[in-house]
Short mmCIF file of C-alpha atoms and ligand atoms in Angstrom, two decimals:
data_model
loop_
_atom_site.label_atom_id
_atom_site.label_comp_id
_atom_site.label_asym_id
_atom_site.label_seq_id
_atom_site.Cartn_x
_atom_site.Cartn_y
_atom_site.Cartn_z
CA MET A 1 11.76 19.87 -16.56
CA ASP A 2 9.99 22.76 -18.20
CA LEU A 3 7.32 23.64 -15.65
CA ALA A 4 4.98 25.31 -18.11
CA ALA A 5 5.21 22.30 -20.42
CA ALA A 6 4.59 19.87 -17.56
CA ALA A 7 1.57 21.80 -16.32
CA THR A 8 0.03 21.82 -19.79
CA HIS A 9 1.08 18.29 -20.77
CA PRO A 10 -1.59 16.85 -23.06
CA GLY A 11 -1.99 13.88 -20.72
CA ARG A 12 -3.15 16.15 -17.90
CA THR A 13 -6.70 16.37 -19.17
CA THR A 14 -8.39 14.74 -16.19
CA PRO A 15 -10.56 17.34 -14.53
CA ILE A 16 -9.17 17.95 -11.04
CA ALA A 17 -11.23 20.25 -8.87
CA ASP A 18 -11.59 21.29 -5.26
CA ARG A 19 -13.81 19.00 -3.20
CA THR A 20 -15.63 20.72 -0.37
CA GLN A 21 -17.74 17.96 1.18
CA LEU A 22 -17.47 14.69 3.07
CA PHE A 23 -19.53 11.57 2.35
CA ILE A 24 -21.50 10.71 5.50
CA GLY A 25 -24.73 8.73 5.88
CA GLY A 26 -25.14 8.21 2.14
CA ARG A 27 -24.83 11.81 0.96
CA TRP A 28 -22.33 14.54 0.32
CA THR A 29 -22.29 16.68 3.46
CA ALA A 30 -20.71 19.99 4.49
CA PRO A 31 -17.82 19.35 6.91
CA HIS A 32 -17.90 20.65 10.48
CA GLY A 33 -14.14 21.23 10.31
CA THR A 34 -13.35 24.54 8.68
CA GLY A 35 -9.80 23.84 7.50
CA VAL A 36 -8.67 22.62 4.11
CA ILE A 37 -5.86 20.38 2.85
CA ALA A 38 -3.96 21.54 -0.24
CA VAL A 39 -3.14 18.73 -2.68
CA GLU A 40 0.13 19.16 -4.57
CA ASP A 41 1.22 17.70 -7.89
CA PRO A 42 4.74 16.47 -7.00
CA THR A 43 5.88 16.80 -10.62
CA THR A 44 5.03 20.48 -11.05
CA GLU A 45 5.05 21.39 -7.33
CA GLN A 46 1.78 23.24 -7.93
CA VAL A 47 -1.32 22.97 -5.75
CA ILE A 48 -3.98 21.28 -7.89
CA ALA A 49 -6.93 21.04 -5.48
CA HIS A 50 -8.14 21.35 -1.92
CA VAL A 51 -10.18 18.94 0.20
CA PRO A 52 -11.78 19.48 3.61
CA ALA A 53 -9.83 18.96 6.81
CA GLY A 54 -12.53 17.23 8.82
CA ASP A 55 -12.54 17.23 12.61
CA THR A 56 -13.67 15.06 15.50
CA VAL A 57 -17.32 16.13 15.07
CA ASP A 58 -17.16 14.84 11.49
CA VAL A 59 -15.74 11.55 12.78
CA ASP A 60 -18.56 11.30 15.36
CA ARG A 61 -21.15 11.83 12.62
CA ALA A 62 -19.56 9.30 10.29
CA VAL A 63 -19.21 6.67 13.02
CA ALA A 64 -22.84 7.20 14.07
CA ALA A 65 -23.95 6.70 10.46
CA ALA A 66 -21.85 3.54 10.14
CA LYS A 67 -23.20 2.22 13.45
CA ALA A 68 -26.80 2.79 12.38
CA ALA A 69 -26.17 1.08 9.03
CA PHE A 70 -24.45 -1.98 10.51
CA GLY A 71 -27.62 -3.87 11.55
CA PRO A 72 -29.40 -3.80 8.18
CA TRP A 73 -26.20 -4.24 6.10
CA SER A 74 -24.96 -7.22 8.12
CA ALA A 75 -28.42 -8.79 7.93
CA LEU A 76 -28.48 -8.81 4.12
CA ALA A 77 -28.11 -12.14 2.38
CA PRO A 78 -24.59 -12.60 0.92
CA ALA A 79 -25.96 -12.41 -2.63
CA GLU A 80 -27.57 -9.02 -1.88
CA ARG A 81 -24.30 -7.56 -0.59
CA ALA A 82 -22.53 -9.02 -3.61
CA ALA A 83 -25.03 -7.27 -5.91
CA PHE A 84 -24.25 -3.89 -4.30
CA LEU A 85 -20.52 -4.50 -4.66
CA ASP A 86 -21.04 -5.54 -8.27
CA ARG A 87 -22.77 -2.21 -8.94
CA LEU A 88 -19.87 -0.43 -7.26
CA HIS A 89 -17.45 -2.34 -9.50
CA ALA A 90 -19.32 -1.14 -12.58
CA ALA A 91 -19.38 2.49 -11.39
CA LEU A 92 -15.68 2.39 -10.51
CA SER A 93 -14.66 0.65 -13.74
CA ALA A 94 -16.24 3.51 -15.66
CA ARG A 95 -13.81 5.81 -13.83
CA ALA A 96 -10.65 3.73 -14.44
CA GLU A 97 -8.97 6.27 -16.71
CA ASP A 98 -9.70 9.12 -14.31
CA ILE A 99 -8.36 7.06 -11.43
CA ALA A 100 -5.05 6.39 -13.20
CA ALA A 101 -4.64 10.02 -14.27
CA THR A 102 -5.62 11.34 -10.83
CA VAL A 103 -2.99 9.18 -9.10
CA ALA A 104 -0.44 10.21 -11.74
CA ARG A 105 -1.22 13.80 -10.76
CA GLU A 106 -1.48 13.62 -6.96
CA LEU A 107 1.24 10.99 -6.42
CA GLY A 108 3.38 11.08 -9.58
CA THR A 109 3.14 7.40 -10.60
CA PRO A 110 3.91 7.16 -14.35
CA LEU A 111 0.57 6.89 -16.15
CA ARG A 112 1.30 3.52 -17.79
CA ILE A 113 2.10 1.98 -14.41
CA ALA A 114 -0.77 3.84 -12.71
CA THR A 115 -3.21 2.38 -15.23
CA LYS A 116 -2.18 -1.15 -14.29
CA VAL A 117 -1.41 -0.85 -10.61
CA GLN A 118 -3.22 2.21 -9.24
CA ALA A 119 -6.48 1.63 -11.19
CA GLY A 120 -6.38 -1.98 -12.46
CA LEU A 121 -5.31 -3.68 -9.22
CA PRO A 122 -8.02 -2.17 -6.99
CA LEU A 123 -10.63 -3.13 -9.58
CA THR A 124 -9.28 -6.69 -9.54
CA VAL A 125 -9.44 -6.73 -5.74
CA LEU A 126 -13.00 -5.37 -5.75
CA ARG A 127 -14.01 -8.02 -8.32
CA SER A 128 -12.58 -10.73 -6.06
CA TYR A 129 -14.70 -9.44 -3.17
CA VAL A 130 -17.84 -9.39 -5.33
CA GLU A 131 -17.23 -13.12 -5.82
CA LEU A 132 -16.35 -13.82 -2.17
CA ALA A 133 -19.25 -11.76 -0.82
CA GLY A 134 -21.68 -13.86 -2.86
CA GLN A 135 -20.45 -17.18 -1.57
CA PRO A 136 -22.65 -18.91 1.00
CA GLU A 137 -21.65 -18.35 4.62
CA SER A 138 -18.86 -20.74 5.54
CA THR A 139 -19.60 -22.70 8.72
CA HIS A 140 -18.21 -25.88 10.17
CA THR A 141 -18.79 -28.15 13.13
CA VAL A 142 -16.45 -29.15 15.93
CA GLY A 143 -18.06 -31.92 18.01
CA ASN A 144 -21.37 -30.51 19.19
CA SER A 145 -20.46 -26.95 18.19
CA LEU A 146 -21.49 -25.05 15.09
CA ILE A 147 -18.73 -22.53 14.26
CA VAL A 148 -19.83 -19.39 12.43
CA GLY A 149 -18.21 -16.10 11.46
CA GLU A 150 -20.04 -12.83 12.11
CA PRO A 151 -19.06 -9.34 10.98
CA VAL A 152 -17.07 -7.45 13.58
CA GLY A 153 -19.08 -4.20 13.29
CA VAL A 154 -17.95 -0.68 12.42
CA VAL A 155 -14.49 -0.64 10.80
CA GLY A 156 -12.28 2.46 10.87
CA ALA A 157 -9.98 2.35 7.81
CA ILE A 158 -6.88 4.56 7.77
CA THR A 159 -4.72 4.42 4.65
CA PRO A 160 -1.43 5.72 3.19
CA TRP A 161 -0.59 7.50 -0.06
CA ASN A 162 1.64 5.14 -2.00
CA TYR A 163 -1.02 2.87 -3.57
CA PRO A 164 -3.91 5.04 -2.45
CA LEU A 165 -6.89 3.26 -3.99
CA HIS A 166 -5.49 -0.27 -3.69
CA GLN A 167 -4.96 0.10 0.04
CA ILE A 168 -8.41 1.57 0.49
CA MET A 169 -9.95 -1.24 -1.55
CA ALA A 170 -8.16 -4.00 0.38
CA LYS A 171 -9.94 -2.71 3.50
CA VAL A 172 -13.24 -1.28 2.30
CA ALA A 173 -14.15 -4.10 -0.11
CA GLY A 174 -13.14 -6.80 2.39
CA ALA A 175 -15.06 -5.16 5.23
CA LEU A 176 -18.21 -4.53 3.18
CA ALA A 177 -18.14 -8.07 1.77
CA ALA A 178 -17.94 -9.42 5.34
CA GLY A 179 -21.01 -7.38 6.37
CA CYS A 180 -19.19 -4.58 8.21
CA THR A 181 -19.69 -0.85 7.69
CA VAL A 182 -16.80 1.56 7.22
CA VAL A 183 -15.46 5.01 8.03
CA LEU A 184 -12.48 5.79 5.78
CA LYS A 185 -9.75 8.35 6.33
CA PRO A 186 -7.45 8.41 3.29
CA ALA A 187 -3.93 9.88 3.24
CA ASP A 188 -3.62 13.68 3.18
CA LEU A 189 -1.21 13.60 0.22
CA THR A 190 -3.57 11.63 -2.05
CA PRO A 191 -7.21 12.22 -1.09
CA LEU A 192 -8.51 12.89 -4.62
CA VAL A 193 -8.71 9.27 -5.71
CA ALA A 194 -10.76 8.49 -2.58
CA TYR A 195 -13.29 11.05 -3.81
CA LEU A 196 -13.57 9.15 -7.09
CA LEU A 197 -14.33 5.99 -5.10
CA PHE A 198 -17.06 7.73 -3.13
CA ASP A 199 -18.52 9.22 -6.32
CA ALA A 200 -18.83 5.60 -7.45
CA ILE A 201 -20.27 4.51 -4.08
CA ASP A 202 -22.84 7.30 -4.40
CA GLU A 203 -23.71 6.28 -7.97
CA ALA A 204 -23.93 2.58 -7.05
CA GLY A 205 -26.49 3.44 -4.35
CA LEU A 206 -24.95 1.63 -1.41
CA PRO A 207 -27.31 1.94 1.55
CA PRO A 208 -26.75 5.15 3.60
CA GLY A 209 -24.02 4.90 6.22
CA VAL A 210 -22.47 1.69 4.89
CA ALA A 211 -19.38 3.57 3.65
CA ASN A 212 -18.35 7.04 4.89
CA LEU A 213 -15.48 9.33 3.96
CA VAL A 214 -13.80 11.80 6.32
CA THR A 215 -10.66 13.49 5.00
CA GLY A 216 -8.33 15.31 7.39
CA PRO A 217 -5.07 15.15 9.28
CA GLY A 218 -4.00 11.84 10.79
CA SER A 219 -3.36 13.45 14.18
CA VAL A 220 -7.00 14.66 14.33
CA VAL A 221 -9.24 12.49 12.15
CA GLY A 222 -7.09 9.33 12.23
CA SER A 223 -6.64 9.49 16.00
CA ALA A 224 -10.36 10.15 16.56
CA ILE A 225 -11.28 7.09 14.48
CA ALA A 226 -8.73 4.89 16.26
CA ALA A 227 -9.94 6.05 19.69
CA HIS A 228 -13.69 6.10 18.97
CA PRO A 229 -15.72 3.91 21.35
CA ASP A 230 -18.11 2.86 18.55
CA VAL A 231 -15.38 1.76 16.13
CA ASP A 232 -15.12 -1.99 16.64
CA MET A 233 -12.02 -2.53 14.54
CA VAL A 234 -9.29 -0.30 13.17
CA SER A 235 -7.69 -1.44 9.93
CA PHE A 236 -4.55 0.58 9.30
CA THR A 237 -1.94 0.66 6.56
CA GLY A 238 1.03 2.96 7.00
CA SER A 239 4.24 3.39 8.93
CA THR A 240 5.21 1.19 11.84
CA ALA A 241 5.44 4.23 14.16
CA VAL A 242 1.84 5.33 13.49
CA GLY A 243 0.67 1.69 13.58
CA ALA A 244 2.05 1.39 17.11
CA ARG A 245 0.23 4.57 18.13
CA ILE A 246 -3.04 3.28 16.72
CA SER A 247 -2.60 -0.01 18.57
CA HIS A 248 -2.27 1.91 21.84
CA LEU A 249 -5.43 3.92 21.13
CA ALA A 250 -7.40 0.80 20.23
CA ALA A 251 -6.04 -1.20 23.18
CA ASP A 252 -7.74 1.06 25.72
CA ARG A 253 -11.11 -0.38 24.70
CA ILE A 254 -9.88 -3.78 23.41
CA ALA A 255 -10.84 -2.87 19.83
CA ARG A 256 -9.56 -5.18 17.09
CA VAL A 257 -6.68 -3.94 14.98
CA ALA A 258 -5.24 -5.03 11.66
CA LEU A 259 -1.93 -3.40 10.80
CA GLU A 260 -0.14 -3.40 7.44
CA LEU A 261 3.15 -1.65 8.11
CA GLY A 262 6.61 -1.10 6.72
CA GLY A 263 9.09 -3.44 5.09
CA LYS A 264 12.74 -3.96 4.17
CA SER A 265 12.43 -7.05 2.05
CA ALA A 266 15.30 -9.24 0.86
CA ASN A 267 15.80 -10.51 -2.69
CA VAL A 268 18.05 -13.55 -2.30
CA ILE A 269 19.97 -14.53 -5.45
CA LEU A 270 21.74 -17.88 -5.09
CA GLU A 271 24.77 -18.68 -7.26
CA ASP A 272 22.84 -21.05 -9.57
CA ALA A 273 20.15 -18.45 -10.38
CA ASP A 274 19.34 -16.99 -13.79
CA LEU A 275 21.27 -13.92 -12.66
CA PRO A 276 20.39 -11.35 -15.33
CA ARG A 277 16.68 -12.09 -14.87
CA ALA A 278 16.91 -12.12 -11.08
CA VAL A 279 18.78 -8.81 -10.94
CA LYS A 280 16.69 -7.01 -13.58
CA THR A 281 13.44 -8.15 -11.95
CA GLY A 282 14.81 -7.17 -8.57
CA VAL A 283 15.81 -3.69 -9.73
CA ALA A 284 12.39 -3.11 -11.33
CA ASN A 285 10.71 -4.29 -8.13
CA ALA A 286 12.83 -2.05 -5.91
CA PHE A 287 12.14 1.06 -8.00
CA LEU A 288 8.44 0.50 -8.77
CA ASN A 289 6.45 3.60 -7.84
CA SER A 290 9.76 5.42 -7.16
CA GLY A 291 10.55 2.87 -4.47
CA GLN A 292 7.50 3.92 -2.47
CA THR A 293 6.25 0.35 -2.13
CA CYS A 294 5.94 -1.41 1.22
CA THR A 295 6.82 -4.80 -0.32
CA ALA A 296 9.79 -3.48 -2.36
CA TRP A 297 12.80 -5.81 -2.40
CA THR A 298 15.13 -3.08 -1.18
CA ARG A 299 17.92 -5.40 -0.05
CA MET A 300 19.49 -7.47 -2.84
CA LEU A 301 21.54 -10.34 -1.42
CA VAL A 302 23.86 -11.92 -3.98
CA HIS A 303 26.20 -14.92 -3.71
CA ARG A 304 29.74 -13.57 -3.59
CA SER A 305 30.82 -15.63 -6.64
CA ARG A 306 28.42 -13.58 -8.80
CA TYR A 307 28.45 -10.32 -6.90
CA GLU A 308 30.35 -8.07 -9.35
CA GLU A 309 28.38 -9.52 -12.27
CA ALA A 310 25.15 -8.65 -10.42
CA LEU A 311 26.34 -5.10 -9.73
CA ALA A 312 27.05 -4.54 -13.44
CA VAL A 313 23.54 -5.72 -14.38
CA ALA A 314 21.99 -3.64 -11.58
CA ALA A 315 23.86 -0.50 -12.67
CA GLU A 316 22.63 -0.88 -16.24
CA ALA A 317 19.06 -1.61 -15.14
CA ALA A 318 19.05 1.40 -12.80
CA ALA A 319 20.31 3.63 -15.62
CA GLY A 320 17.25 2.53 -17.61
CA GLN A 321 14.93 3.97 -14.93
CA THR A 322 14.25 7.13 -16.92
CA LEU A 323 13.10 10.02 -14.78
CA GLY A 324 10.47 12.37 -16.12
CA ASP A 325 6.91 13.55 -16.35
CA PRO A 326 4.50 10.76 -15.35
CA PHE A 327 2.47 11.54 -18.48
CA ASP A 328 5.43 10.91 -20.85
CA ARG A 329 5.31 7.38 -22.25
CA GLY A 330 9.05 6.87 -21.73
CA THR A 331 9.02 7.70 -18.02
CA ARG A 332 9.80 4.81 -15.67
CA LEU A 333 10.46 6.82 -12.51
CA GLY A 334 8.20 9.64 -11.42
CA PRO A 335 8.90 12.08 -8.58
CA LEU A 336 8.64 11.18 -4.91
CA ALA A 337 5.35 12.04 -3.29
CA SER A 338 6.48 15.17 -1.45
CA ALA A 339 9.41 17.48 -0.82
CA ALA A 340 9.77 16.01 2.67
CA GLN A 341 9.96 12.48 1.26
CA ARG A 342 12.64 13.60 -1.20
CA GLU A 343 14.75 15.14 1.56
CA THR A 344 14.39 12.02 3.71
CA VAL A 345 15.54 9.79 0.85
CA ARG A 346 18.49 12.06 -0.01
CA GLY A 347 19.48 11.97 3.66
CA TYR A 348 19.54 8.16 3.58
CA ILE A 349 21.75 8.14 0.45
CA ALA A 350 24.20 10.51 2.16
CA ARG A 351 24.14 8.34 5.28
CA GLY A 352 24.77 5.15 3.29
CA LEU A 353 27.78 6.69 1.55
CA ALA A 354 29.13 8.10 4.82
CA ASP A 355 28.81 4.61 6.32
CA GLY A 356 31.07 3.19 3.60
CA ALA A 357 28.72 2.06 0.82
CA ARG A 358 30.01 2.06 -2.79
CA LEU A 359 27.88 4.08 -5.23
CA VAL A 360 27.02 1.90 -8.23
CA ALA A 361 24.25 3.99 -9.82
CA GLY A 362 22.40 7.25 -9.23
CA GLY A 363 23.33 9.16 -6.09
CA LEU A 364 22.92 12.71 -4.91
CA ASP A 365 24.66 14.31 -7.91
CA ALA A 366 22.92 12.32 -10.66
CA PRO A 367 20.95 14.58 -13.02
CA VAL A 368 17.26 15.00 -12.21
CA PRO A 369 14.60 17.34 -13.64
CA ASP A 370 14.98 20.79 -12.10
CA ARG A 371 11.35 20.87 -10.96
CA GLY A 372 9.54 18.13 -9.04
CA HIS A 373 10.57 15.94 -6.13
CA PHE A 374 12.89 13.64 -8.10
CA VAL A 375 15.65 11.32 -6.87
CA ALA A 376 17.60 9.20 -9.38
CA ALA A 377 17.50 5.41 -9.14
CA THR A 378 20.35 4.69 -6.73
CA VAL A 379 22.23 1.44 -6.11
CA LEU A 380 24.56 1.14 -3.10
CA ALA A 381 26.94 -1.83 -2.88
CA ASP A 382 29.11 -3.29 -0.09
CA VAL A 383 26.48 -2.28 2.44
CA ASP A 384 26.93 -3.52 6.01
CA PRO A 385 23.79 -5.57 6.85
CA ASP A 386 23.59 -3.83 10.24
CA SER A 387 23.94 -0.29 8.88
CA THR A 388 21.15 2.27 8.73
CA VAL A 389 20.44 1.93 4.99
CA ALA A 390 20.20 -1.86 5.33
CA GLN A 391 17.91 -1.69 8.36
CA GLU A 392 15.56 1.26 7.88
CA GLU A 393 12.76 1.57 5.36
CA ILE A 394 13.90 4.35 2.99
CA PHE A 395 10.72 4.49 0.86
CA GLY A 396 12.49 5.87 -2.18
CA PRO A 397 14.47 4.59 -5.18
CA VAL A 398 17.42 3.23 -3.21
CA LEU A 399 18.56 -0.39 -3.52
CA VAL A 400 21.27 -1.81 -1.27
CA VAL A 401 23.33 -4.83 -2.39
CA ILE A 402 24.96 -7.21 0.08
CA PRO A 403 27.14 -10.28 -0.67
CA PHE A 404 26.83 -13.66 1.09
CA ASP A 405 28.78 -16.94 1.00
CA SER A 406 26.20 -19.66 1.82
CA ASP A 407 22.47 -20.29 1.93
CA ASP A 408 22.64 -20.17 5.73
CA GLU A 409 24.28 -16.76 5.64
CA ALA A 410 21.74 -15.49 3.11
CA VAL A 411 18.87 -16.56 5.38
CA ALA A 412 20.55 -14.96 8.40
CA ILE A 413 21.00 -11.63 6.58
CA ALA A 414 17.46 -11.75 5.17
CA ASN A 415 16.09 -12.31 8.69
CA ASN A 416 18.32 -9.61 10.21
CA SER A 417 15.48 -7.09 10.08
CA ARG A 418 12.74 -5.89 12.37
CA TYR A 419 10.43 -6.18 9.35
CA GLY A 420 9.06 -9.23 7.56
CA LEU A 421 6.67 -8.27 4.78
CA ALA A 422 7.88 -9.76 1.49
CA GLY A 423 10.92 -11.20 -0.25
CA ALA A 424 12.23 -13.29 -3.12
CA VAL A 425 14.54 -16.22 -3.80
CA TRP A 426 16.17 -17.17 -7.11
CA SER A 427 17.83 -20.51 -7.84
CA GLY A 428 18.09 -23.00 -10.73
CA ASP A 429 16.98 -25.63 -8.21
CA GLU A 430 13.40 -24.89 -7.15
CA ASP A 431 13.55 -27.19 -4.11
CA ARG A 432 16.58 -25.29 -2.85
CA ALA A 433 14.81 -21.98 -3.42
CA LEU A 434 11.72 -23.26 -1.59
CA ALA A 435 13.86 -24.38 1.34
CA VAL A 436 15.33 -20.88 1.64
CA ALA A 437 11.87 -19.32 1.21
CA ARG A 438 10.51 -21.42 4.08
CA ARG A 439 13.28 -20.17 6.38
CA MET A 440 12.64 -16.49 5.65
CA ARG A 441 10.62 -14.83 8.44
CA THR A 442 8.32 -12.88 6.17
CA GLY A 443 4.69 -12.82 5.03
CA ALA A 444 5.31 -13.51 1.34
CA VAL A 445 8.14 -14.85 -0.81
CA ASP A 446 8.28 -14.99 -4.61
CA VAL A 447 10.34 -17.88 -5.96
CA ASN A 448 12.00 -17.36 -9.37
CA GLY A 449 9.72 -14.44 -10.23
CA GLY A 450 6.39 -15.97 -9.11
CA ALA A 451 3.65 -13.43 -9.92
CA PHE A 452 1.75 -11.33 -7.37
CA ASN A 453 -1.49 -13.10 -6.47
CA PRO A 454 -4.30 -10.74 -5.41
CA LEU A 455 -6.18 -13.65 -3.80
CA ALA A 456 -3.29 -14.76 -1.60
CA PRO A 457 -3.14 -13.54 2.02
CA PHE A 458 -1.09 -10.34 2.27
CA GLY A 459 0.58 -9.12 5.46
CA GLY A 460 3.64 -9.16 7.59
CA PHE A 461 5.63 -10.95 10.26
CA LYS A 462 7.31 -9.00 13.08
CA GLN A 463 7.00 -5.18 12.86
CA SER A 464 5.49 -5.39 9.37
CA GLY A 465 2.11 -5.86 10.96
CA ILE A 466 -0.71 -7.95 12.36
CA GLY A 467 -3.33 -9.69 10.26
CA ARG A 468 -3.80 -10.40 6.57
CA GLU A 469 -5.59 -8.63 3.72
CA LEU A 470 -6.90 -9.77 0.33
CA GLY A 471 -8.86 -12.84 -0.69
CA ARG A 472 -10.62 -15.14 1.76
CA HIS A 473 -8.08 -14.44 4.54
CA GLY A 474 -8.72 -10.71 4.12
CA LEU A 475 -12.48 -11.16 4.44
CA ASP A 476 -12.09 -13.40 7.50
CA GLU A 477 -10.11 -10.59 9.17
CA PHE A 478 -13.41 -8.69 9.48
CA LEU A 479 -15.27 -11.59 11.13
CA GLU A 480 -15.65 -12.59 14.76
CA THR A 481 -15.82 -16.33 15.46
CA LYS A 482 -18.83 -17.69 17.32
CA ALA A 483 -19.32 -21.24 18.68
CA ILE A 484 -22.92 -22.44 19.06
CA GLN A 485 -23.28 -25.65 21.11
CA ARG A 486 -26.20 -27.97 20.42
P1 NAD B 501 1.79 7.17 7.81
O1 NAD B 501 1.88 6.15 8.89
O2 NAD B 501 2.46 8.46 8.02
O3 NAD B 501 0.27 7.53 7.49
C1 NAD B 501 -0.68 6.53 7.17
C2 NAD B 501 -2.06 7.07 7.50
O4 NAD B 501 -2.15 7.28 8.92
C3 NAD B 501 -2.38 8.40 6.85
O5 NAD B 501 -3.75 8.42 6.47
C4 NAD B 501 -2.11 9.39 7.96
O6 NAD B 501 -2.84 10.60 7.83
C5 NAD B 501 -2.59 8.60 9.18
N1 NAD B 501 -2.02 9.06 10.45
C6 NAD B 501 -0.87 9.75 10.65
N2 NAD B 501 -0.70 9.98 11.97
C7 NAD B 501 -1.75 9.44 12.61
C8 NAD B 501 -2.13 9.34 13.99
N3 NAD B 501 -1.39 9.87 14.96
N4 NAD B 501 -3.27 8.67 14.28
C9 NAD B 501 -4.01 8.11 13.30
N5 NAD B 501 -3.72 8.19 11.99
C10 NAD B 501 -2.60 8.82 11.64
O7 NAD B 501 2.31 6.43 6.51
P2 NAD B 501 2.49 7.02 5.05
O8 NAD B 501 3.69 7.91 5.08
O9 NAD B 501 1.19 7.56 4.57
O10 NAD B 501 2.78 5.69 4.22
C11 NAD B 501 4.04 5.13 4.12
C12 NAD B 501 4.18 3.95 5.07
O11 NAD B 501 3.14 3.01 4.85
C13 NAD B 501 5.45 3.18 4.84
O12 NAD B 501 6.02 2.83 6.08
C14 NAD B 501 4.99 1.93 4.13
O13 NAD B 501 5.81 0.81 4.26
C15 NAD B 501 3.68 1.70 4.75
N6 NAD B 501 2.85 0.88 3.88
C16 NAD B 501 2.58 -0.41 4.26
C17 NAD B 501 1.83 -1.21 3.44
C18 NAD B 501 1.49 -2.62 3.81
O14 NAD B 501 0.53 -3.14 3.27
N7 NAD B 501 2.21 -3.26 4.70
C19 NAD B 501 1.35 -0.72 2.25
C20 NAD B 501 1.67 0.58 1.89
C21 NAD B 501 2.41 1.38 2.75
#
């Protein structure tokens, strides 16, 4: 890629500037921490902005503001909280184009996809929480007990970089709708879109302290939030390793945790499936956002009788994953988020090949732009279900394909994972597909291409996490249950 051309691409018109403040107690505030975080554009490898590296004093201030705001915010009538969230939705909608372009810059998601997924999806989620926040409190009776839900308190939200605003919204909108207040620490790689959200929060006039932003390193700001005695619940999305660490920090004071962690999801294609559709949809799913998707179907399991046919379709579909500048209309696959991520992914491809996998598409020698953290869409066949590339989350554009001989074997391979976040089943017989779906130990399964539902509970079995986000289940995650006997 021509670096000068990429840097001056006509699509890169979104103003990106240094941000020097944190949002605490309802206003933009100078940080106590003196460091800065440089934000890189992974396509051009140029630094495009800096944000503050907050410290533990900044976390203390933000938590104190959230604690002070909790009483009045939780006491508002549901319709009043819904009205604030509705104003936030309007302020954020006005920024939709900037959001998409900012994520295309700081993460590298192709603009067309960013418009739908990085800007559109969080707006849809926020809209759903405007509706849910406005519904009357749901109570029920059990014998002589009145059962009510009450907001848990101050929520510490710690989020990753791959769908940076969506993951923030799943937490912040759910928590605010439930009557909680929030301290957010976004990912270091993609903090700029969080600033757009807090510009909108500022414009919408949410009461001071209800939502606070502290940027900074996970080891400092994230740890301080997770360990803070006045944070009642930590809602984390990210890697399983960091999720475990956060659980330990929260456990010392019995704070609630919700964890949305990694995945290695199986796409099960039975022999009576519409194979071209199943494989093409599966390839697109695996490579969405350069494979940096926690729910990606990164293991394609295909009935042996149709295995070679599936590999041919997968190779052709992978070849159609055009690499390039996220602002070019023809680009399907942007760069990976960082140089480190690119090296990790390349290491996994080398490991898979060394362990005996057959290269069907892409690979380490496939042409990529000479600037930017690109890896070609790679398909590995004949992968041993117990091998590293079949077991570990690669978080890049690498799909492994594994044959099976029966529904029982497909279920056993699908469940041979420490993760359980998502998955898919394809069959001409929907009852058969549903039976396989019910046996998969995972938080979500799409049958024959069933569409993503932003109101359905989202979360994982096993090491993919604890708790659920989105919709009513996501709101309930931020409530404590109280029984009142009469
Ligand atoms: P990560 O775990 O490295 O970081 C996530 C967040 O935690 C970041 O904000 C980071 O700064 C912070 N952090 C890092 N170390 C910390 C510490 N010691 N204490 C507190 N906070 C700390 O994950 P990532 O690389 O940003 O994101 C990729 C991972 O996220 C993948 O494993 C992916 O599967 C997972 N993910 C899961 C979901 C889901 O909903 N299940 C969604 C998206 C991503």
